[in-house]
């Protein structure tokens, strides 16, 4: 009966081969399908009638044509491409928000703002130019807020998207684990399940696009899947992942952890989720930090100058800051440092006096308000009201924070001088300080009278007398002659735009003693702490970052309140010139760049990241295309090849059928002969 066995083995092999070919043809266009082939082997020979004779063909199984190395490479590169695509989408949203290719870019608005200040400096009292400054500032702040809003919205949407991705990954993990169980069951029963493996691997590929994964092949066709250090699929078991936020380095970061654990992994690399984490934790956070740094620098530098100036309306009778939620100055934004606030108070008779209020790291809003309220002329109603600092002058008084010098210096000269003649001639001279201080640092000048011979009392413009001027470091910066060569009432230059005038060219110019001291306090900055700008006193900008920057309500409602002057008359343009010059000033807080240069570098960084990612994405696509071609060569279904094989197995089936007929005829003939 060997002939029947041989024939039937061939027919069975041909039938199974045709089934496999049919399955291949049916799935020729199915994504993720790998070509299958029958494994046919010669049956073992048997000893028959003294001869070793073949016993037909054995069906050893179905082989799934798959190159595991290529599949692993494709999984990795597809995951990388998915991450790059997501990053590109987000960065293009940011680039669009920056609008650097439009006529209304932030760079253009910065130029317009500084240009409007420059124009105002030419005509500081012109209401049209004042309105132009306020309008250009509102445009600039609106664009900065809009860009910050875009980034914040993008961060919020990324969190929502990340949660959706985590849910999808968990769902895919459940499906993979279920298929692992089915594959294992079929494999241990000796059944083939290539189609099921393809479905399972397709799900793993989808998971790899969402998140960076590693796979481990186990016995019986089972595949384990790990996400970061989390074994999300082990055989038929699933360990779900969760999304969470954690504080790292003072920053809230997004990450994942195994369900039921606390330690979050925030350093995901590839896949959509890796891109989302990198965007939210690093790329967008860094961009927003830099944008905030620009906004804070703009706010603090403009306000630092503005709080010290006055408008054409002159000094103030009342100023109110904005509502503060913090009490300690250490928590203020913009930051406050240890320093001094210099307040100039003008009494009803027009006499100016300067008072100092110290601020340090332990100061509070309440303590500084109390110190301001203790200043004579401001001690009536100054204080805190609903978290807002309000400085109110007493009736008839005014105040401001003008830098420069007071017209009346402090002296050690007694009101009556001894040994100089008549009582009238014993009076000290009239001393007046004038000019605009052009120095960049606060300075205290000490002017000491020297006579020759020493220890004399001399009239201004007589004898040998000089005024030795030293700066705060003790260096002599000027020696002014007040003796016979000096005409009383003549202004003498000290330095940095400061002049001193002693006496009047009249009957009694006044007398000075040897050793008399005149102290001149010259201010470049009347608030070295930054406290006034932080609490909103006489500010131009409000806000503490790019999302909140705005023009103060006072300026929006009345542009004439722009503090263009630092002179007591309120008619000069020095403060406006100083604010306009900030456009060309390199700031240490911005890495030695101007505000425009800093912003342009920020825009360039975004553009460069997009360019690099775009190039990397194209390169990755080419690599994937090459890998897919290699995979297709190894695993895809060639319809022509399958058609050829189908003809072979059809002929094989037909031939084996004829063979069986021949065997049957032979047996019938033998049986007829025997009967």
mmCIF file of N, CA, C and O in Angstrom, residues 159 242-247 252-255 264 280-281:
data_model
loop_
_atom_site.group_PDB
_atom_site.id
_atom_site.type_symbol
_atom_site.label_atom_id
_atom_site.label_comp_id
_atom_site.label_asym_id
_atom_site.label_seq_id
_atom_site.Cartn_x
_atom_site.Cartn_y
_atom_site.Cartn_z
ATOM 1 N N UNK A 159 -0.505 67.929 27.038
ATOM 2 C CA UNK A 159 -0.835 67.078 28.190
ATOM 3 C C UNK A 159 -2.061 66.219 27.876
ATOM 4 O O UNK A 159 -2.081 65.014 28.154
ATOM 5 N N UNK A 242 0.831 54.916 33.461
ATOM 6 C CA UNK A 242 0.018 56.095 33.763
ATOM 7 C C UNK A 242 0.829 57.343 33.470
ATOM 8 O O UNK A 242 2.062 57.323 33.466
ATOM 9 N N UNK A 243 0.129 58.439 33.233
ATOM 10 C CA UNK A 243 0.758 59.732 32.991
ATOM 11 C C UNK A 243 0.775 60.517 34.293
ATOM 12 O O UNK A 243 -0.151 60.411 35.106
ATOM 13 N N UNK A 244 1.840 61.296 34.511
ATOM 14 C CA UNK A 244 1.914 62.088 35.728
ATOM 15 C C UNK A 244 2.829 63.283 35.578
ATOM 16 O O UNK A 244 3.555 63.421 34.583
ATOM 17 N N UNK A 245 2.772 64.168 36.553
ATOM 18 C CA UNK A 245 3.624 65.357 36.593
ATOM 19 C C UNK A 245 4.489 65.290 37.845
ATOM 20 O O UNK A 245 4.047 64.833 38.894
ATOM 21 N N UNK A 246 5.728 65.754 37.698
ATOM 22 C CA UNK A 246 6.644 65.756 38.834
ATOM 23 C C UNK A 246 7.497 67.012 38.791
ATOM 24 O O UNK A 246 7.689 67.615 37.730
ATOM 25 N N UNK A 247 7.995 67.417 39.956
ATOM 26 C CA UNK A 247 8.855 68.593 40.056
ATOM 27 C C UNK A 247 10.311 68.165 39.946
ATOM 28 O O UNK A 247 10.783 67.345 40.730
ATOM 29 N N UNK A 252 7.978 71.797 36.485
ATOM 30 C CA UNK A 252 7.009 70.702 36.430
ATOM 31 C C UNK A 252 7.207 69.934 35.128
ATOM 32 O O UNK A 252 7.096 70.515 34.045
ATOM 33 N N UNK A 253 7.508 68.634 35.249
ATOM 34 C CA UNK A 253 7.783 67.822 34.064
ATOM 35 C C UNK A 253 6.766 66.702 33.925
ATOM 36 O O UNK A 253 6.241 66.191 34.909
ATOM 37 N N UNK A 254 6.541 66.321 32.677
ATOM 38 C CA UNK A 254 5.603 65.265 32.329
ATOM 39 C C UNK A 254 6.352 63.950 32.179
ATOM 40 O O UNK A 254 7.451 63.917 31.616
ATOM 41 N N UNK A 255 5.774 62.866 32.675
ATOM 42 C CA UNK A 255 6.425 61.569 32.552
ATOM 43 C C UNK A 255 5.433 60.438 32.719
ATOM 44 O O UNK A 255 4.236 60.654 32.905
ATOM 45 N N UNK A 264 8.389 58.652 38.251
ATOM 46 C CA UNK A 264 8.067 58.958 36.858
ATOM 47 C C UNK A 264 9.330 58.999 36.011
ATOM 48 O O UNK A 264 10.372 59.495 36.452
ATOM 49 N N UNK A 280 7.142 69.375 25.936
ATOM 50 C CA UNK A 280 6.590 70.031 27.120
ATOM 51 C C UNK A 280 7.636 70.253 28.201
ATOM 52 O O UNK A 280 7.650 71.298 28.854
ATOM 53 N N UNK A 281 8.527 69.276 28.375
ATOM 54 C CA UNK A 281 9.498 69.355 29.470
ATOM 55 C C UNK A 281 10.708 70.208 29.128
ATOM 56 O O UNK A 281 11.326 70.788 30.019
#
